[in-house]
Coordinates of C-alpha atoms and ligand atoms in Angstrom, one line a residue:
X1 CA 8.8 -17.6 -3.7
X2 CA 11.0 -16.9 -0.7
X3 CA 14.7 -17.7 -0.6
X4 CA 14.2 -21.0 2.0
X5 CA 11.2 -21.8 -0.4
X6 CA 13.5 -21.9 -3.1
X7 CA 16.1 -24.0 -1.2
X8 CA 13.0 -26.3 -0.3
X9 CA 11.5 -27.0 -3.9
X10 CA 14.8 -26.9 -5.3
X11 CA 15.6 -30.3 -2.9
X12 CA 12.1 -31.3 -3.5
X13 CA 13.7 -31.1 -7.2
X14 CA 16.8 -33.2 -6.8
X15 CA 14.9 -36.0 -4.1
X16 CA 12.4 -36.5 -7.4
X17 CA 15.8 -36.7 -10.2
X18 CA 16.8 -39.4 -7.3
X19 CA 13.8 -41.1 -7.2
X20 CA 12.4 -40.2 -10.7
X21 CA 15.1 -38.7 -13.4
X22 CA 12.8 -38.1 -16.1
X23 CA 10.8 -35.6 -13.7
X24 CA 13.3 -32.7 -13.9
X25 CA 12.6 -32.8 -18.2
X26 CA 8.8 -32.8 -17.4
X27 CA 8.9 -29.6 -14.9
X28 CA 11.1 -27.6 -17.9
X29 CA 9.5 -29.0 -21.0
X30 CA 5.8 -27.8 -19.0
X31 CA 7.3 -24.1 -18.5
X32 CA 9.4 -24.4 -21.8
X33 CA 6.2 -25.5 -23.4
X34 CA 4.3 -22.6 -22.1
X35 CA 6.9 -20.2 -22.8
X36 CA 6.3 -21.0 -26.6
X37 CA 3.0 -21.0 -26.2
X38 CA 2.6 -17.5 -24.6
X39 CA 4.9 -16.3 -27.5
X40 CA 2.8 -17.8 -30.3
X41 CA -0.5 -16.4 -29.1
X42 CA 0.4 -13.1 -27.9
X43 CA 3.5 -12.5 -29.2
X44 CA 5.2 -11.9 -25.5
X45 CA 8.2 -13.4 -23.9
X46 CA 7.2 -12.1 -20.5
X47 CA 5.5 -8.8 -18.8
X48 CA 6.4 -6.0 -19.0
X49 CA 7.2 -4.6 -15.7
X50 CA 6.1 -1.5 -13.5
X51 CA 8.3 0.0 -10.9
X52 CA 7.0 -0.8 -7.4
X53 CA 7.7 3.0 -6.5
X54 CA 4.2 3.9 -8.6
X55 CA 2.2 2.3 -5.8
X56 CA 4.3 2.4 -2.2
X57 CA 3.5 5.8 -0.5
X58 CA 6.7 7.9 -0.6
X59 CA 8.6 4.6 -1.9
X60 CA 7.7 3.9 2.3
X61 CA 5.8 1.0 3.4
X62 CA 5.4 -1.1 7.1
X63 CA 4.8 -4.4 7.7
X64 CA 3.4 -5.7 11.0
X65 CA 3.0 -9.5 10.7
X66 CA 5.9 -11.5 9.3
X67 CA 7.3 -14.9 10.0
X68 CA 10.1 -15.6 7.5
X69 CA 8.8 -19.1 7.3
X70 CA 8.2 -20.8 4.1
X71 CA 5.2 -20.1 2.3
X72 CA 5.2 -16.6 3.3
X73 CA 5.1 -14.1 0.4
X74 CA 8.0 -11.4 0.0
X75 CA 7.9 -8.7 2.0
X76 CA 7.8 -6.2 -1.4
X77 CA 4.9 -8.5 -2.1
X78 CA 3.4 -7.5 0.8
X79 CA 3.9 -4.0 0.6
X80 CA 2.8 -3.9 -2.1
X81 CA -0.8 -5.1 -1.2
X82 CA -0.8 -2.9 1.8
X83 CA 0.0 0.2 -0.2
X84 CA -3.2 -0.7 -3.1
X85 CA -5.4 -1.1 0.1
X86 CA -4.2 2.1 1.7
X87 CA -5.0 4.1 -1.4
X88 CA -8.6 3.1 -1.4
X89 CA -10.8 5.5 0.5
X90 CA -12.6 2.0 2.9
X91 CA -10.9 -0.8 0.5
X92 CA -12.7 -4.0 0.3
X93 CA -10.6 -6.4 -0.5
X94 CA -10.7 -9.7 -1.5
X95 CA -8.2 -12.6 -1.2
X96 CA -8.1 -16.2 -2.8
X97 CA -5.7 -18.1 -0.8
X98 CA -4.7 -17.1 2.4
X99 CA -2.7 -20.0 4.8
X100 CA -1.6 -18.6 7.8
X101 CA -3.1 -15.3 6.8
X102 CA 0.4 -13.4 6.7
X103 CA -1.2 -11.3 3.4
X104 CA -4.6 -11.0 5.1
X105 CA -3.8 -9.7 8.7
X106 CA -1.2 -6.8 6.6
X107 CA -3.6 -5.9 4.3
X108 CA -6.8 -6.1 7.4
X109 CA -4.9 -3.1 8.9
X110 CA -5.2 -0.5 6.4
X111 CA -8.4 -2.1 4.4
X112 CA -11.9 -1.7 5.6
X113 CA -12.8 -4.8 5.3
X114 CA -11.3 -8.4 3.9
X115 CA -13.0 -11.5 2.7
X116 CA -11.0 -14.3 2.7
X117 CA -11.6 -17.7 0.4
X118 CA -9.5 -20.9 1.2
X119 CA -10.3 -24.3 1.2
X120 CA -11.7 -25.9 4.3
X121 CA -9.2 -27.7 6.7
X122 CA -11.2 -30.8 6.2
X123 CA -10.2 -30.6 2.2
X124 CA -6.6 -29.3 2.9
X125 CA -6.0 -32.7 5.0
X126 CA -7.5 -34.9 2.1
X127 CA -5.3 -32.7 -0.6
X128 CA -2.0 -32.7 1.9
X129 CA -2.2 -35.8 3.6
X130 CA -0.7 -32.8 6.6
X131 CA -2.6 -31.8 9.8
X132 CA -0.1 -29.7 11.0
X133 CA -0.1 -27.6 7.8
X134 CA -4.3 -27.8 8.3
X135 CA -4.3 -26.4 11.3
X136 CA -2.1 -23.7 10.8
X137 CA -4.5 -22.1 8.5
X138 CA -5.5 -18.6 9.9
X139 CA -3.1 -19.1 12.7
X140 CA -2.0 -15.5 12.6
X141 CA -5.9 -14.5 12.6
X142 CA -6.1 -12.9 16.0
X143 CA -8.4 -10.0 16.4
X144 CA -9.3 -8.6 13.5
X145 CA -12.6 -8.0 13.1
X146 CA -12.9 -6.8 9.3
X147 CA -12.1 -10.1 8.1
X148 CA -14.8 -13.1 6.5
X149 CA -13.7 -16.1 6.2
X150 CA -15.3 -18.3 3.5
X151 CA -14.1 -22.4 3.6
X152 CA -14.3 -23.1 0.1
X153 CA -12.5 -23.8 -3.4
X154 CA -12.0 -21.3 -5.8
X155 CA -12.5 -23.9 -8.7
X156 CA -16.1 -24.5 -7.3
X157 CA -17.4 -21.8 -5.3
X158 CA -20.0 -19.3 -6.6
X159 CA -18.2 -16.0 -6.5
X160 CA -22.0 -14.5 -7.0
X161 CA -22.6 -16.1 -3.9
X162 CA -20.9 -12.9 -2.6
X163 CA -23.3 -10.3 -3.6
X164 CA -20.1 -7.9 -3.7
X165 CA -17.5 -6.6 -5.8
X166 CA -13.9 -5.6 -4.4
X167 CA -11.0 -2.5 -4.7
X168 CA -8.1 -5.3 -4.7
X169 CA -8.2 -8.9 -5.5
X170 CA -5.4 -10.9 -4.7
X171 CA -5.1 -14.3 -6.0
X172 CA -2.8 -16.8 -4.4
X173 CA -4.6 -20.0 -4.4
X174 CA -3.8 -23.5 -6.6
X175 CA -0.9 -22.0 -9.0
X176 CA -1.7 -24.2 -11.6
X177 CA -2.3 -23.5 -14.7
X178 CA -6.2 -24.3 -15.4
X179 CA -6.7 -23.1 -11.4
X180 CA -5.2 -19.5 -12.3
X181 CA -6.7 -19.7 -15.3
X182 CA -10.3 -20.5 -13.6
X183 CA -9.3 -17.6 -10.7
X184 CA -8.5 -14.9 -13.3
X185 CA -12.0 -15.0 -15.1
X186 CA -13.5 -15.2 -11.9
X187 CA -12.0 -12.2 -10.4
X188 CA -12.4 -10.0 -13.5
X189 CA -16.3 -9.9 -13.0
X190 CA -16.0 -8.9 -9.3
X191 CA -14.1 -5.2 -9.7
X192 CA -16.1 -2.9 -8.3
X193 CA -14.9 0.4 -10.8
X194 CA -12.3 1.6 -13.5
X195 CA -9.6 1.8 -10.5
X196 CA -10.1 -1.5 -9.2
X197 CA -6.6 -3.3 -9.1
X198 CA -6.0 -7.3 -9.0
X199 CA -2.8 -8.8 -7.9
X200 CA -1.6 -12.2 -8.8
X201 CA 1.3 -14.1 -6.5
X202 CA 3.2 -15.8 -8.2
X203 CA 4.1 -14.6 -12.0
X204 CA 7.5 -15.1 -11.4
X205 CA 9.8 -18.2 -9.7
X206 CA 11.4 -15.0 -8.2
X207 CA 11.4 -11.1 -8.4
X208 CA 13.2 -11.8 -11.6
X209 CA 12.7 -15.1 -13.3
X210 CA 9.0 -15.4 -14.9
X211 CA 6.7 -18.2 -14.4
X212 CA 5.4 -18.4 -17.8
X213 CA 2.6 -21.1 -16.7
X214 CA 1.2 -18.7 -14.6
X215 CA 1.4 -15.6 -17.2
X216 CA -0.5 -17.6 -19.9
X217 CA -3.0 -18.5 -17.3
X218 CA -3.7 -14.6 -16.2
X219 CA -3.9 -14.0 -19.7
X220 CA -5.9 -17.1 -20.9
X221 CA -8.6 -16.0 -18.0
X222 CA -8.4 -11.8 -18.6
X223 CA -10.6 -10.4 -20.9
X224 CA -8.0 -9.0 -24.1
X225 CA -9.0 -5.7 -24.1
X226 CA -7.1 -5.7 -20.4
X227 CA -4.4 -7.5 -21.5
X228 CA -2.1 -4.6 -22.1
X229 CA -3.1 -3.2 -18.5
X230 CA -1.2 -6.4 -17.2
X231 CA 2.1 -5.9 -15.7
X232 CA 5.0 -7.7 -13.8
X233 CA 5.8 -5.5 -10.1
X234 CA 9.5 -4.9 -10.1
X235 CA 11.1 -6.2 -7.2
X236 CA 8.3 -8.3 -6.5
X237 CA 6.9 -11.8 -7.3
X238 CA 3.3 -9.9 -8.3
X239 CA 1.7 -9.2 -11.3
X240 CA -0.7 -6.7 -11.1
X241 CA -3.8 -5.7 -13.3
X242 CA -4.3 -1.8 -13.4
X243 CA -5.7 0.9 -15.4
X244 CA -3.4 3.7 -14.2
X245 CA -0.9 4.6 -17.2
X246 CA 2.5 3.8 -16.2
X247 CA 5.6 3.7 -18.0
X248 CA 6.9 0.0 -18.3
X249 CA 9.9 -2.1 -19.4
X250 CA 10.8 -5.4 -19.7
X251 CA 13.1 -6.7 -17.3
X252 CA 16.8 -8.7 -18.0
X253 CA 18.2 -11.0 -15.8
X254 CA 20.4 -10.5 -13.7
X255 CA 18.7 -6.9 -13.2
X256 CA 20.9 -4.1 -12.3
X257 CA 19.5 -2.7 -9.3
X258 CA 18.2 0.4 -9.7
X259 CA 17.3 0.8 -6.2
X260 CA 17.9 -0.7 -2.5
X261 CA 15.6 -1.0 0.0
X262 CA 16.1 -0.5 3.9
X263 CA 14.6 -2.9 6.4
X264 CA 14.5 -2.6 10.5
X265 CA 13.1 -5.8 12.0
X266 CA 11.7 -6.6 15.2
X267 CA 9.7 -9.7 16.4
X268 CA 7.4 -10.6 19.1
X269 CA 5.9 -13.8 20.4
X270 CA 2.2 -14.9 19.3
Ligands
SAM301 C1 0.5 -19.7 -1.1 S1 -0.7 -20.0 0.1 C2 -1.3 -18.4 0.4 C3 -0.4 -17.5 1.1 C4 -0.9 -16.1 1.5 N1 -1.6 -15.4 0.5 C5 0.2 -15.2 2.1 O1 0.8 -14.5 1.3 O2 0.4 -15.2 3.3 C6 -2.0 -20.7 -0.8 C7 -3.3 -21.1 -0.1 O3 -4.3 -21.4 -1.1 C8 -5.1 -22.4 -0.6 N2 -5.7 -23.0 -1.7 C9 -5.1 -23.9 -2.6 N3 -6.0 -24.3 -3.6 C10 -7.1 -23.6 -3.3 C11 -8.4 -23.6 -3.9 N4 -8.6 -24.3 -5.0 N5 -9.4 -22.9 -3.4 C12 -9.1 -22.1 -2.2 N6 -8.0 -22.1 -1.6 C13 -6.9 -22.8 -2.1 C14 -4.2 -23.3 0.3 O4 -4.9 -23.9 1.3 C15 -3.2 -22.2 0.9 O5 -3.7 -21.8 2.1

């Protein structure tokens, strides 16, 4: 979640304590509630976290297609996708969840080819009552040609329908629990090989802060014997499945930063 996403929900928060005060008690007790109950079955207050550095190129990565707006992904979330797809020889990737296609059109540029699974704008009006947010689905979708774009919902659609199986997965769908749940055991049948890598949005409120909803989910839908190849992406909102042995940690909050990034920007008109 982005910094203005944050502001947004965070007002979303206090207009529902206006409106509704008991609301605020549901939202914790639900993570609270999970947080116990990801404790009790596995014995794990959070992931363990990986340092981004074990998957950017030369700790470099680019970005071509960011809007800042809300809804968009971090842009270490993003480089981080780009950087999995890049080490892929032709990376077929697959994506649950895609909007205006900011993840999609990054990762298009380095993969060999994308699928793409959303619902239809038809069933995003029903669900958001919003045309405008509808429409802007795919908006950023210009010219790429290695992308497929399938209308459906991940909580319905026959993944074997695909005839396929992927290098990177990257769910970012319905965060709810019994959706991520549903998307995780889905996506575990569709790696194509031993070095097939899935990345979940998401895991965390922020680079820091877990979403512990979201963690029981990946783990209530991954096969066990994967479960300690689960980790949290430092400095990123991901959590990434992977097979490569990597030294891990678990993260405090506030982190010290161990690192700092530098960013150029530059913008055009679409
Ligand atoms: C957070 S946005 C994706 C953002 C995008 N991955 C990015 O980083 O630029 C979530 C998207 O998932 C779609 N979505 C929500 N529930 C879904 C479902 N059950 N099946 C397919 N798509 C779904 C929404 O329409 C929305 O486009």
């Amino acid at each position: 979640m982005t910094f203005s996403s944050k502001i947004k929900v965070i007002y979303r928060l206090i207009a529902n304590i206006i409106t509704n005060p008991i609301s605020v008690f549901l939202i914790l007790e639900d993570e609270s509630d999970y947080k116990k109950a990801l404790f009790k079955k596995y014995g794990i207050a959070k992931l363990r976290t990986v340092d981004i550095n074990n998957f950017l190129q030369n700790r470099k990565a680019s970005i071509e297609s960011y809007t800042y707006l809300d809804g968009s992904s971090m842009v270490t979330d993003l480089a981080l996708l780009k950087s999995l797809a890049t080490s892929f020889e032709a990376c077929e990737y697959l994506e649950i969840g895609s909007w205006r296609g900011e993840s999609l059109v990054n990762v298009a540029n380095v993969a060999h080819h994308c699928t793409s699974i959303n619902l239809s704008p038809d069933e995003i009006v029903k669900l958001s009552k919003n045309p405008e947010y509808a429409t802007q689905h795919g908006c950023l979708i210009t010219d790429k040609l290695n992308i497929t774009t399938i209308f459906a919902n991940s909580q319905t659609f026959d993944f074997s329908t695909l005839n396929k199986k992927f290098d990177l997965i990257f769910v970012d769908a319905d965060h709810s629990y019994e959706a991520v749940k549903n998307d995780t055991a889905n996506v575990f049948k569709l790696l194509k090989d031993e070095n097939s890598v899935i990345v979940w949005h998401d895991c965390g409120f922020s680079s820091e802060l877990p979403r512990y909803s979201v963690i029981k989910a990946i783990f209530d839908g991954s096969p066990v014997e994967f479960h300690k190849h689960i980790y949290h992406v430092s400095n990123t909102m991901c959590g990434i499945y992977t097979r490569k042995n990597l030294e891990s940690y678990l993260i405090q909050s506030p982190h010290r930063p161990d690192k700092v990034f530098s960013i150029t920007i530059e913008n055009k008109d679409i």
